[in-house]
Coordinates of C-alpha atoms in Angstrom, one line a residue:
M33 CA -38.2 -66.7 -29.6
A34 CA -36.2 -70.3 -28.2
A35 CA -32.1 -70.4 -26.5
D36 CA -31.6 -72.3 -29.7
D37 CA -32.4 -70.1 -32.3
I38 CA -30.7 -67.0 -29.4
G39 CA -27.1 -69.1 -29.3
Q40 CA -27.4 -69.4 -33.6
L41 CA -27.9 -66.0 -34.0
A42 CA -25.4 -64.2 -31.5
D43 CA -22.4 -67.3 -32.5
A44 CA -23.3 -66.1 -35.9
L45 CA -23.2 -62.7 -35.6
S46 CA -20.1 -63.4 -33.4
R47 CA -18.5 -64.3 -37.3
T48 CA -20.5 -61.7 -39.3
H49 CA -20.8 -58.2 -38.0
V50 CA -23.3 -56.9 -41.0
G51 CA -22.6 -52.8 -42.2
D52 CA -19.2 -52.6 -41.4
G53 CA -17.7 -55.5 -43.0
E54 CA -15.9 -57.4 -40.9
L55 CA -15.8 -61.4 -41.3
S56 CA -14.8 -62.4 -38.0
Y57 CA -13.9 -66.2 -36.7
K58 CA -12.6 -64.4 -33.8
G59 CA -11.5 -67.2 -30.4
R60 CA -13.2 -70.1 -31.6
G61 CA -10.0 -71.9 -30.4
L62 CA -10.7 -74.0 -34.2
K63 CA -7.8 -75.9 -35.7
L64 CA -7.2 -75.2 -39.4
D65 CA -4.7 -77.3 -40.6
N66 CA -6.0 -78.2 -44.4
A67 CA -8.0 -76.8 -47.4
E68 CA -11.1 -78.5 -45.4
S69 CA -11.0 -77.4 -42.7
V70 CA -11.4 -74.3 -43.9
A71 CA -14.7 -74.7 -46.7
G72 CA -16.5 -72.8 -44.7
L73 CA -14.7 -69.8 -43.5
V74 CA -13.4 -69.5 -47.5
S75 CA -16.8 -70.2 -48.4
E76 CA -17.9 -66.9 -46.4
I77 CA -14.9 -65.0 -48.1
T78 CA -15.5 -66.2 -51.2
Q79 CA -19.8 -64.7 -51.0
Y80 CA -19.1 -61.9 -48.4
Q81 CA -19.1 -58.9 -50.9
G82 CA -17.3 -55.9 -50.2
L83 CA -15.2 -57.3 -47.1
R84 CA -13.0 -54.6 -45.6
A85 CA -12.1 -56.5 -41.9
L86 CA -11.5 -59.6 -41.2
R87 CA -10.7 -61.7 -37.7
L88 CA -9.0 -64.9 -37.6
E89 CA -7.4 -64.2 -33.8
G90 CA -7.3 -67.4 -31.3
N91 CA -7.1 -70.1 -33.8
T92 CA -4.5 -71.7 -34.7
I93 CA -3.6 -72.4 -39.4
G94 CA -2.0 -74.5 -41.1
V95 CA 0.0 -73.9 -44.2
E96 CA -2.5 -76.0 -46.8
A97 CA -5.4 -73.3 -44.2
A98 CA -3.4 -70.7 -44.8
Q99 CA -3.0 -71.3 -49.2
A100 CA -6.4 -72.2 -49.3
I101 CA -8.1 -68.4 -47.1
A102 CA -6.0 -67.2 -49.4
K103 CA -6.7 -68.0 -52.2
A104 CA -10.3 -66.5 -51.9
L105 CA -9.0 -63.7 -50.8
E106 CA -7.2 -62.7 -53.9
D107 CA -10.3 -60.5 -55.6
K108 CA -10.7 -58.8 -52.2
D109 CA -9.8 -55.1 -52.8
Q110 CA -11.7 -53.7 -50.8
L111 CA -9.7 -55.2 -47.8
Q112 CA -7.9 -53.2 -45.7
K113 CA -8.4 -54.6 -41.9
C114 CA -6.2 -58.5 -41.0
H115 CA -6.7 -58.7 -37.6
W116 CA -4.1 -62.5 -37.3
S117 CA -2.9 -62.5 -33.7
D118 CA -2.5 -65.7 -32.2
M119 CA -3.2 -68.1 -34.9
F120 CA -1.1 -69.7 -34.8
T121 CA -0.6 -71.8 -31.7
G122 CA 1.0 -75.7 -31.7
R123 CA 2.5 -75.1 -35.3
L124 CA 5.3 -75.5 -35.9
R125 CA 8.2 -72.6 -36.4
S126 CA 9.4 -72.9 -40.0
E127 CA 6.2 -73.2 -40.9
I128 CA 4.2 -69.2 -39.8
P129 CA 6.5 -67.5 -42.8
T130 CA 5.2 -69.8 -45.7
A131 CA 1.6 -69.6 -44.6
L132 CA 2.1 -65.0 -44.0
W133 CA 4.1 -65.0 -47.1
S134 CA 1.0 -66.8 -49.2
L135 CA -2.1 -64.7 -47.0
G136 CA 0.8 -61.5 -47.5
S137 CA 0.8 -62.3 -51.6
A138 CA -3.1 -62.4 -52.1
I139 CA -2.8 -58.9 -50.3
M140 CA -1.0 -57.2 -52.8
S141 CA -2.3 -59.5 -55.3
A142 CA -6.0 -58.1 -55.1
G143 CA -4.1 -53.9 -55.3
A144 CA -5.9 -54.9 -51.6
R145 CA -4.7 -51.7 -49.8
L146 CA -5.5 -52.5 -45.3
S147 CA -5.2 -49.7 -43.0
E148 CA -4.7 -52.5 -40.1
L149 CA -2.2 -55.2 -39.3
D150 CA -2.5 -57.2 -36.1
L151 CA 0.0 -60.2 -36.5
S152 CA 0.5 -60.4 -32.8
D153 CA 1.7 -63.2 -30.0
N154 CA 2.7 -65.2 -33.2
A155 CA 6.0 -66.5 -31.7
F156 CA 7.0 -66.7 -35.6
G157 CA 10.4 -64.7 -35.2
P158 CA 12.6 -62.9 -37.4
D159 CA 12.1 -65.8 -40.2
G160 CA 8.9 -64.5 -39.6
V161 CA 9.3 -60.5 -40.5
K162 CA 10.9 -62.3 -43.8
G163 CA 7.1 -63.4 -44.7
I164 CA 5.5 -60.4 -43.9
E165 CA 9.0 -58.5 -45.9
Q166 CA 6.6 -58.1 -49.4
L167 CA 3.9 -56.4 -47.9
L168 CA 5.1 -55.2 -46.5
M169 CA 7.5 -53.4 -48.9
S170 CA 4.1 -52.9 -51.6
P171 CA 0.9 -50.6 -52.2
S172 CA -0.4 -53.0 -49.8
C173 CA 0.7 -50.9 -46.8
H174 CA 1.5 -47.3 -48.5
S175 CA -2.0 -46.5 -46.7
L176 CA -1.3 -49.1 -43.4
K177 CA -1.7 -46.7 -40.3
V178 CA -1.9 -49.7 -37.1
L179 CA 0.4 -51.9 -37.2
R180 CA 0.9 -54.7 -33.7
L181 CA 3.5 -56.7 -33.4
N182 CA 3.6 -57.4 -30.6
N183 CA 5.0 -60.9 -28.6
C184 CA 6.7 -62.2 -31.7
G185 CA 10.5 -62.7 -31.0
M186 CA 11.3 -61.2 -33.1
G187 CA 15.3 -59.6 -32.5
I188 CA 17.6 -57.9 -33.2
G189 CA 17.2 -59.9 -37.0
G190 CA 14.0 -59.1 -37.3
G191 CA 13.3 -55.8 -36.2
K192 CA 15.8 -54.4 -39.0
I193 CA 14.6 -56.0 -41.4
L194 CA 11.0 -54.5 -40.5
A195 CA 12.8 -51.5 -40.0
E196 CA 14.3 -51.9 -43.2
A197 CA 10.9 -52.5 -44.4
L198 CA 9.3 -50.0 -43.2
T199 CA 11.8 -47.4 -44.8
E200 CA 11.5 -49.1 -47.8
C201 CA 7.7 -48.9 -48.0
H202 CA 8.0 -45.3 -47.2
R203 CA 10.2 -45.1 -49.7
C204 CA 8.1 -45.7 -52.8
S205 CA 5.2 -44.7 -51.2
S206 CA 6.6 -40.5 -51.6
A207 CA 8.4 -41.3 -54.7
L208 CA 4.7 -41.8 -55.6
V209 CA 3.2 -38.2 -53.4
T210 CA 1.4 -40.8 -50.5
P211 CA 4.5 -41.7 -48.5
L212 CA 3.5 -44.2 -45.0
R213 CA 1.3 -42.1 -42.9
L214 CA 2.3 -45.7 -39.8
R215 CA 0.4 -44.1 -36.6
V216 CA 0.1 -46.5 -34.5
F217 CA 2.7 -48.9 -33.8
V218 CA 3.2 -51.9 -31.3
A219 CA 6.0 -53.9 -30.6
G220 CA 6.3 -54.7 -26.5
R221 CA 8.1 -58.3 -25.7
N222 CA 10.2 -58.9 -28.9
R223 CA 13.8 -57.9 -28.0
L224 CA 14.4 -56.0 -29.9
E225 CA 17.9 -54.7 -27.8
N226 CA 20.3 -51.3 -28.6
E227 CA 20.2 -53.2 -32.1
G228 CA 16.7 -53.3 -33.4
A229 CA 15.5 -49.8 -31.8
T230 CA 18.3 -48.6 -33.6
A231 CA 17.6 -49.3 -36.7
L232 CA 13.5 -49.0 -36.0
A233 CA 13.9 -45.3 -34.9
Q234 CA 15.9 -44.1 -38.2
A235 CA 12.4 -45.8 -39.5
F236 CA 10.4 -44.1 -37.0
K237 CA 12.3 -41.0 -38.3
L238 CA 11.0 -41.0 -41.3
M239 CA 8.1 -41.1 -40.9
G240 CA 7.1 -38.8 -38.8
S241 CA 4.0 -39.4 -38.1
L242 CA 3.4 -41.4 -35.0
E243 CA 1.1 -41.2 -32.3
E244 CA 1.5 -44.0 -29.9
V245 CA 4.3 -46.5 -30.0
H246 CA 4.7 -49.7 -27.6
V247 CA 7.9 -51.0 -26.9
P248 CA 7.8 -51.7 -23.6
Q249 CA 10.2 -55.1 -22.3
N250 CA 12.2 -55.0 -25.3
G251 CA 16.5 -55.9 -23.3
I252 CA 16.2 -52.3 -24.7
N253 CA 19.7 -50.1 -22.7
H254 CA 20.3 -46.3 -23.0
P255 CA 22.2 -46.4 -26.7
G256 CA 19.1 -47.4 -27.5
I257 CA 16.5 -45.6 -25.4
R258 CA 19.0 -42.4 -26.5
A259 CA 18.3 -43.3 -30.3
L260 CA 14.7 -44.1 -29.7
A261 CA 14.6 -39.9 -28.4
S262 CA 16.1 -38.7 -31.3
A263 CA 13.0 -40.4 -33.7
M264 CA 10.3 -39.3 -31.8
Q265 CA 11.9 -35.6 -31.4
H266 CA 10.2 -35.9 -35.5
N267 CA 7.6 -37.2 -34.3
P268 CA 5.3 -34.3 -33.0
H269 CA 2.0 -35.7 -32.5
L270 CA 2.8 -38.5 -30.7
R271 CA 0.2 -39.1 -28.0
V272 CA 0.6 -42.2 -26.2
L273 CA 4.9 -43.0 -26.0
N274 CA 4.8 -46.5 -24.2
L275 CA 8.7 -48.4 -23.3
N276 CA 8.3 -50.1 -19.8
D277 CA 10.3 -52.6 -19.0
N278 CA 13.7 -51.7 -20.7
T279 CA 16.0 -49.8 -18.6
F280 CA 17.7 -46.3 -18.9
T281 CA 20.0 -45.4 -16.6
K282 CA 21.0 -41.7 -16.7
R283 CA 22.5 -40.9 -20.0
G284 CA 18.6 -42.5 -21.5
A285 CA 16.4 -40.7 -19.0
L286 CA 18.0 -37.1 -19.3
A287 CA 17.7 -37.9 -23.5
M288 CA 14.2 -39.2 -23.4
A289 CA 14.1 -35.8 -21.4
Q290 CA 15.3 -33.9 -25.0
A291 CA 13.2 -35.6 -26.8
L292 CA 10.3 -35.1 -24.9
R293 CA 10.4 -31.2 -25.5
H294 CA 9.2 -31.2 -28.3
L295 CA 5.9 -33.2 -28.1
K296 CA 3.5 -30.6 -27.0
N297 CA 0.6 -33.3 -28.0
I298 CA 1.8 -36.0 -25.8
Q299 CA -1.4 -37.5 -23.3
V300 CA 0.3 -41.0 -21.7
I301 CA 3.9 -41.3 -21.0
N302 CA 5.1 -44.9 -19.3
F303 CA 8.9 -44.8 -18.2
G304 CA 7.8 -47.2 -16.2
D305 CA 9.8 -50.2 -14.6
C306 CA 13.3 -48.2 -16.2
L307 CA 15.7 -47.2 -14.2
V308 CA 15.3 -43.7 -14.8
R309 CA 17.3 -42.8 -11.4
T310 CA 16.6 -39.3 -9.7
E311 CA 18.4 -38.6 -11.6
G312 CA 16.6 -38.8 -14.2
A313 CA 13.9 -38.1 -12.5
V314 CA 14.9 -34.5 -11.8
A315 CA 15.1 -33.7 -15.2
L316 CA 11.7 -35.4 -16.2
S317 CA 10.6 -32.8 -13.7
A318 CA 11.8 -30.0 -16.0
V319 CA 9.9 -30.4 -18.5
L320 CA 6.5 -31.9 -17.2
R321 CA 7.3 -28.0 -15.7
E322 CA 7.8 -26.5 -18.7
G323 CA 5.4 -28.1 -20.7
L324 CA 3.2 -30.6 -21.8
P325 CA 0.2 -29.3 -21.3
V326 CA -2.1 -32.2 -22.2
L327 CA -0.9 -35.1 -20.1
K328 CA -3.2 -37.3 -18.5
E329 CA -1.0 -40.5 -16.8
L330 CA 2.6 -40.2 -15.8
N331 CA 4.0 -43.5 -15.0
L332 CA 7.7 -43.2 -13.4
S333 CA 6.8 -46.6 -11.3
Y334 CA 9.9 -49.7 -10.0
G335 CA 13.5 -46.2 -11.4
E336 CA 15.1 -46.3 -8.1
I337 CA 13.6 -42.6 -8.1
T338 CA 14.2 -41.0 -4.3
E339 CA 12.6 -38.5 -2.1
P340 CA 13.5 -35.6 -3.4
A341 CA 12.8 -36.2 -7.3
A342 CA 9.4 -37.7 -6.3
L343 CA 8.1 -34.5 -4.5
L344 CA 9.7 -32.7 -7.5
V345 CA 7.5 -35.0 -10.6
A346 CA 4.6 -34.1 -7.8
Q347 CA 5.5 -31.0 -7.9
A348 CA 5.8 -30.9 -11.6
V349 CA 2.4 -32.3 -12.7
L350 CA 0.2 -30.6 -10.3
N351 CA -0.1 -27.7 -13.3
K352 CA -1.1 -29.8 -15.7
P353 CA -5.3 -29.1 -15.8
Q354 CA -6.5 -32.5 -17.5
M355 CA -4.0 -34.6 -15.2
E356 CA -6.1 -38.3 -13.9
K357 CA -2.8 -40.3 -12.9
V358 CA 0.9 -39.9 -11.4
D359 CA 2.2 -43.5 -11.0
L360 CA 5.5 -43.0 -8.3
N361 CA 5.2 -47.2 -7.2
G362 CA 8.0 -49.1 -6.1
N363 CA 10.8 -46.7 -5.8
C364 CA 12.8 -45.3 -3.0
L365 CA 11.1 -42.7 -1.2
G366 CA 10.8 -44.8 2.3
E367 CA 8.2 -44.4 4.7
E368 CA 7.9 -40.6 5.1
G369 CA 9.0 -40.3 1.7
C370 CA 5.7 -41.7 0.9
H371 CA 4.1 -39.7 3.1
A372 CA 5.4 -36.4 2.8
L373 CA 5.2 -37.1 -1.1
R374 CA 0.9 -38.0 0.1
E375 CA 0.8 -35.1 1.6
A376 CA 1.9 -32.9 -0.9
M377 CA -0.5 -34.1 -3.7
E378 CA -3.4 -34.0 -0.5
D379 CA -2.6 -29.9 0.2
M380 CA -3.2 -28.9 -3.6
D381 CA -6.8 -31.4 -3.7
R382 CA -5.3 -33.3 -5.9
A383 CA -4.9 -37.0 -3.7
D384 CA -6.5 -38.8 -6.0
M385 CA -4.5 -38.4 -9.2
L386 CA -1.3 -39.9 -6.8
A387 CA -1.4 -44.3 -7.8
S388 CA -0.5 -46.6 -4.7
L389 CA 2.9 -46.6 -2.8
S390 CA 2.1 -50.4 -1.2
D391 CA 5.7 -51.4 -3.1
D392 CA 8.0 -48.9 -2.6
E393 CA 11.3 -50.2 -1.8
G394 CA 12.5 -47.5 0.8
E395 CA 14.6 -45.3 1.4
P396 CA 18.0 -46.1 -0.6
D397 CA 21.5 -47.9 2.5
D398 CA 24.3 -45.5 2.1
D399 CA 26.5 -47.9 0.9
D400 CA 24.8 -47.9 -2.3
D401 CA 25.1 -44.8 -3.8
N402 CA 28.2 -45.5 -5.0
E403 CA 27.5 -49.4 -6.2
T404 CA 27.7 -49.4 -10.2
D405 CA 27.4 -52.9 -12.3
E406 CA 30.9 -53.3 -14.3
D407 CA 29.7 -53.4 -17.6
E408 CA 27.3 -49.4 -17.1
E409 CA 30.8 -48.2 -15.3
K410 CA 32.6 -48.8 -18.1
E411 CA 30.4 -47.8 -20.5
H412 CA 29.9 -44.8 -19.3
L413 CA 33.9 -44.0 -19.4
D414 CA 33.4 -44.6 -23.0
E415 CA 31.2 -42.1 -23.5
E416 CA 32.2 -39.7 -21.7
E417 CA 35.6 -40.4 -24.0
E418 CA 34.4 -40.0 -27.2
H419 CA 31.6 -36.5 -25.6
S420 CA 35.0 -35.5 -25.2
K421 CA 36.8 -36.3 -27.8
E422 CA 32.7 -34.8 -29.9
N423 CA 34.3 -31.7 -28.8
G424 CA 38.0 -31.2 -29.4
V425 CA 39.1 -32.2 -25.1
N426 CA 40.9 -35.2 -23.9
C427 CA 40.9 -36.8 -21.6
N428 CA 41.7 -34.8 -19.3
G429 CA 39.7 -32.6 -19.8
N430 CA 42.0 -30.2 -22.0
S431 CA 41.9 -28.6 -25.1
P432 CA 44.8 -26.3 -26.8
S433 CA 42.6 -24.0 -28.6
S434 CA 39.6 -23.2 -25.5
K435 CA 42.6 -23.4 -23.1
L436 CA 40.8 -24.8 -20.3
Q437 CA 42.0 -24.9 -17.2
S438 CA 41.2 -27.8 -14.2
P439 CA 38.7 -26.5 -11.6
T440 CA 41.4 -26.4 -8.6
E441 CA 44.1 -24.4 -10.8
I442 CA 41.2 -21.8 -11.4
A443 CA 40.3 -21.6 -7.6
S444 CA 43.6 -21.2 -6.5
Y445 CA 44.1 -18.1 -9.1
L446 CA 41.4 -16.3 -7.8
C447 CA 42.4 -17.3 -4.0
S448 CA 46.2 -15.8 -5.2
P449 CA 46.0 -14.3 -8.7
S450 CA 50.3 -14.2 -8.2
S451 CA 52.7 -13.3 -12.3
E452 CA 53.1 -17.4 -11.5
K453 CA 49.9 -18.4 -11.2
E454 CA 48.7 -17.0 -14.7
L455 CA 45.8 -18.5 -16.3
D456 CA 44.5 -16.0 -18.9
L457 CA 41.5 -14.8 -16.8
E458 CA 42.3 -10.8 -15.4
D459 CA 39.1 -10.8 -16.0
K460 CA 37.5 -12.6 -13.8
S461 CA 33.3 -13.3 -14.6
T462 CA 34.3 -13.0 -19.1
S463 CA 37.2 -16.0 -18.8
L464 CA 34.7 -18.0 -16.4
E465 CA 31.7 -17.9 -18.8
H466 CA 33.7 -20.0 -21.3
Q467 CA 35.6 -22.8 -18.5
V468 CA 32.4 -23.5 -18.2
D469 CA 29.0 -25.0 -20.2
A470 CA 25.7 -25.9 -20.0
D471 CA 25.9 -28.9 -22.5
D472 CA 29.0 -30.4 -18.9
P473 CA 27.0 -29.7 -15.6
E474 CA 29.5 -32.3 -13.8
R475 CA 32.4 -29.7 -14.4
A476 CA 30.5 -26.6 -14.1
A477 CA 30.0 -28.4 -10.3
D478 CA 33.3 -29.2 -10.2
I479 CA 34.1 -26.0 -10.6
L480 CA 31.9 -23.4 -8.7
L481 CA 32.2 -26.9 -5.5
Q482 CA 35.7 -25.7 -6.0
I483 CA 35.7 -22.1 -6.4
S484 CA 33.2 -21.6 -3.1
A485 CA 35.2 -23.6 -0.9
S486 CA 37.9 -21.1 -0.7
Y487 CA 35.3 -18.4 0.0
K488 CA 35.4 -16.0 3.3
E489 CA 34.4 -13.4 3.6
E490 CA 37.3 -11.0 4.6
A491 CA 39.5 -13.0 3.0
E492 CA 41.0 -10.1 -0.3
S493 CA 39.2 -12.7 -3.2
G494 CA 36.0 -12.9 -1.1
E495 CA 34.5 -10.2 -3.1
A496 CA 36.7 -12.3 -6.8
L497 CA 35.5 -15.4 -5.6
L498 CA 31.9 -14.8 -5.2
E499 CA 31.5 -12.4 -8.6
A500 CA 33.7 -15.6 -10.0
V501 CA 30.9 -17.5 -8.6
D502 CA 28.0 -15.0 -10.7
A503 CA 29.8 -15.6 -13.4
V504 CA 29.4 -20.4 -13.6
L505 CA 25.6 -19.9 -11.9
K506 CA 25.3 -17.6 -14.3
T507 CA 26.0 -19.6 -17.4
M508 CA 24.6 -22.5 -16.4
L509 CA 20.5 -21.6 -15.0
S510 CA 20.7 -19.0 -17.6
A511 CA 20.6 -22.8 -20.6
S512 CA 16.8 -24.4 -20.9
L513 CA 15.3 -25.2 -18.0
L514 CA 16.4 -28.9 -18.6
Q515 CA 19.6 -28.0 -18.6
S516 CA 20.0 -25.7 -15.5
H517 CA 18.0 -28.6 -13.9
C518 CA 20.6 -30.9 -14.6
F519 CA 23.2 -28.8 -13.6
L520 CA 21.9 -28.2 -10.1
S521 CA 20.7 -31.9 -9.7
T522 CA 24.7 -32.6 -10.7
L523 CA 24.9 -30.3 -8.0
L524 CA 23.8 -31.8 -5.4
V525 CA 24.8 -34.6 -5.4
H526 CA 29.0 -34.2 -5.3
M527 CA 27.8 -32.6 -2.8
G528 CA 26.0 -36.4 -1.8
L529 CA 22.7 -34.8 -1.1
L530 CA 21.7 -36.4 -3.9
K531 CA 21.6 -40.5 -5.0
G532 CA 24.0 -40.0 -8.1
E533 CA 24.5 -42.9 -10.0
G534 CA 27.9 -45.1 -10.9
K535 CA 31.1 -43.9 -8.7
V536 CA 30.2 -40.2 -7.7
K537 CA 33.4 -37.5 -6.5
R538 CA 31.5 -36.3 -3.8
V539 CA 32.2 -33.3 -2.5
P540 CA 32.8 -32.3 1.7
V541 CA 31.1 -29.9 1.8
V542 CA 32.2 -26.7 3.8
S543 CA 29.8 -23.5 4.8
A544 CA 32.2 -21.6 2.3
Q545 CA 29.7 -23.2 0.0
L546 CA 26.8 -22.8 1.4
S547 CA 27.0 -19.2 2.0
C548 CA 28.2 -18.2 -1.7
L549 CA 24.6 -20.1 -2.2
T550 CA 22.9 -17.8 -0.7
H551 CA 24.2 -15.3 -2.4
A552 CA 23.7 -16.6 -5.3
V553 CA 20.1 -16.8 -4.5
Q554 CA 19.4 -13.5 -4.4
Q555 CA 20.6 -12.5 -7.7
P556 CA 18.7 -12.0 -10.9
Y557 CA 19.0 -14.8 -12.5
F558 CA 19.0 -17.9 -10.1
Q559 CA 14.9 -17.9 -11.2
Q560 CA 12.2 -18.9 -9.2
H561 CA 11.7 -22.6 -10.1
H562 CA 15.2 -23.4 -8.9
A563 CA 15.1 -22.4 -5.5
L564 CA 12.2 -24.7 -5.3
L565 CA 14.5 -27.0 -6.6
L566 CA 17.2 -27.1 -4.1
H567 CA 14.4 -25.5 -1.2
T568 CA 13.2 -29.3 -2.9
V569 CA 15.9 -31.3 -1.6
L570 CA 17.9 -29.6 1.3
S571 CA 14.4 -29.9 3.5
R572 CA 14.5 -34.0 3.0
N573 CA 18.0 -34.1 2.9
G574 CA 19.7 -31.2 5.1
K575 CA 20.9 -33.6 8.0
A576 CA 23.3 -33.8 5.7
L577 CA 24.8 -31.0 6.3
K578 CA 24.6 -30.7 9.9
S579 CA 28.6 -30.1 10.2
C580 CA 27.4 -26.9 7.8
S581 CA 24.1 -26.1 10.0
N582 CA 24.8 -22.1 10.4
A583 CA 25.7 -21.7 7.3
L584 CA 22.1 -24.0 6.2
E585 CA 19.4 -22.6 8.2
G586 CA 21.4 -18.7 6.1
L587 CA 20.4 -21.0 3.0
Q588 CA 17.3 -21.5 3.6
A589 CA 15.0 -18.6 4.7
A590 CA 17.1 -17.3 1.0
L591 CA 15.2 -19.8 -0.9
K592 CA 12.3 -20.2 1.7
R593 CA 12.0 -15.7 0.6
R594 CA 12.8 -17.0 -3.4
C595 CA 10.7 -19.5 -3.4
S596 CA 7.9 -17.7 -2.2
V597 CA 9.1 -13.7 -4.2
D598 CA 5.9 -14.9 -6.7
N599 CA 3.3 -16.6 -4.9

């Protein structure tokens, strides 16, 4: 066969794939302005019996050309897949909605039932979403399984329109007992921000059928992340979750950790460049330790995660039989931290699982510990006030119904239980259990540190204080693994042993507090995984407690014994 003949055959095959019902003009770089320019394409569509997939990506199509193509599609009732990404390069933004509307109308007229629609890399903005709104709400999309709208510049407005269309599609299809069951949703680089993400989250929650969600680079902060986290809990078959390059911070990370507890089928998690930070990573390590049995890939790169939290994540993924890759590059481990992380993976014969650490940012400066953006801090304070109102507690933490006392008052009474200081704590251990709550780790950590700071073994109040420490810790550590790890990380942040987020009120650590923790480690409520968390942090940051060296040695010895109990 001559070379020219081979070239012609290859060209024909690139356009028409016999047997799979696909007609492809993919990547031909054609400038199709009018009906005359698409005459050949229209002829092929018209003659193609049983057309199921049409690939037009990588060309540029004007309004008249789109209308001519649409006319040819009006009787293609078997059409299922429309691969129409990157097909409006160089076109006026005002042209695109009209072109999309024409193509969508033809699909509806034909009575086709789409399974896949790809309009990625078409910078059509909110108006472009309006161009496909009617199609998305129509019976032609009741069967939709894959929707790709990556890099379309939808913005908040487009995100809301899209969410409404999907919601309406689900409502109408459910009425026909054939509910929309979208499996793959892709909408990266669309500037959805919090409002757009929150609107889409409501649609995701309704569908409950998603298996892959990709929404990277959308300017989503913690309110939008929390909305998405809530929606993901209602999609139990989720396998891939890609939120790369959005902004979690602690609140978003904790919400996403809670959501992951419900996702037993997830295989790929991409939270890279999301500011998961140290406390968020500790929370995720708890979820990794107790669940996610089929996880294969975890990306927590560029998240301002410090060494102890990275080690906890590594420890948690080592027991995942299908785990292939964990990416912790670009965090704040420092040279020693990178070495410790590599060593930990090598010790478990899983060094090949760890991605490169070449872009590590180094250990954070102490001066950065309390730095925070003013807007972020204001949001944090506003949220704390809202949380207090929801729980019947005012900004000072007091509630007439629950008679919550300040940590200082509790510690003062326990040390000197005079009638003047009576705080309804006669049955100290029982009452203290009502003074702390697993959903409020900040208050519990504050109470524990203030109580334990007053401990003296020889003092009359010593036994009562240990009972109080037991009461607080039993309540907090008997909660879920996630809640208990969040409490311990909060405690360690207040002790200056973990890097926290925002303005953290640190408590000067004294030997008495470490002595109380040494007592607690030996109690039944203090599980091995709790001991491992404390041991990991203290082994890396124990130098911060050099003024309490004797008490620290006792605590580390107790932790080491507890960690090895079940080994």
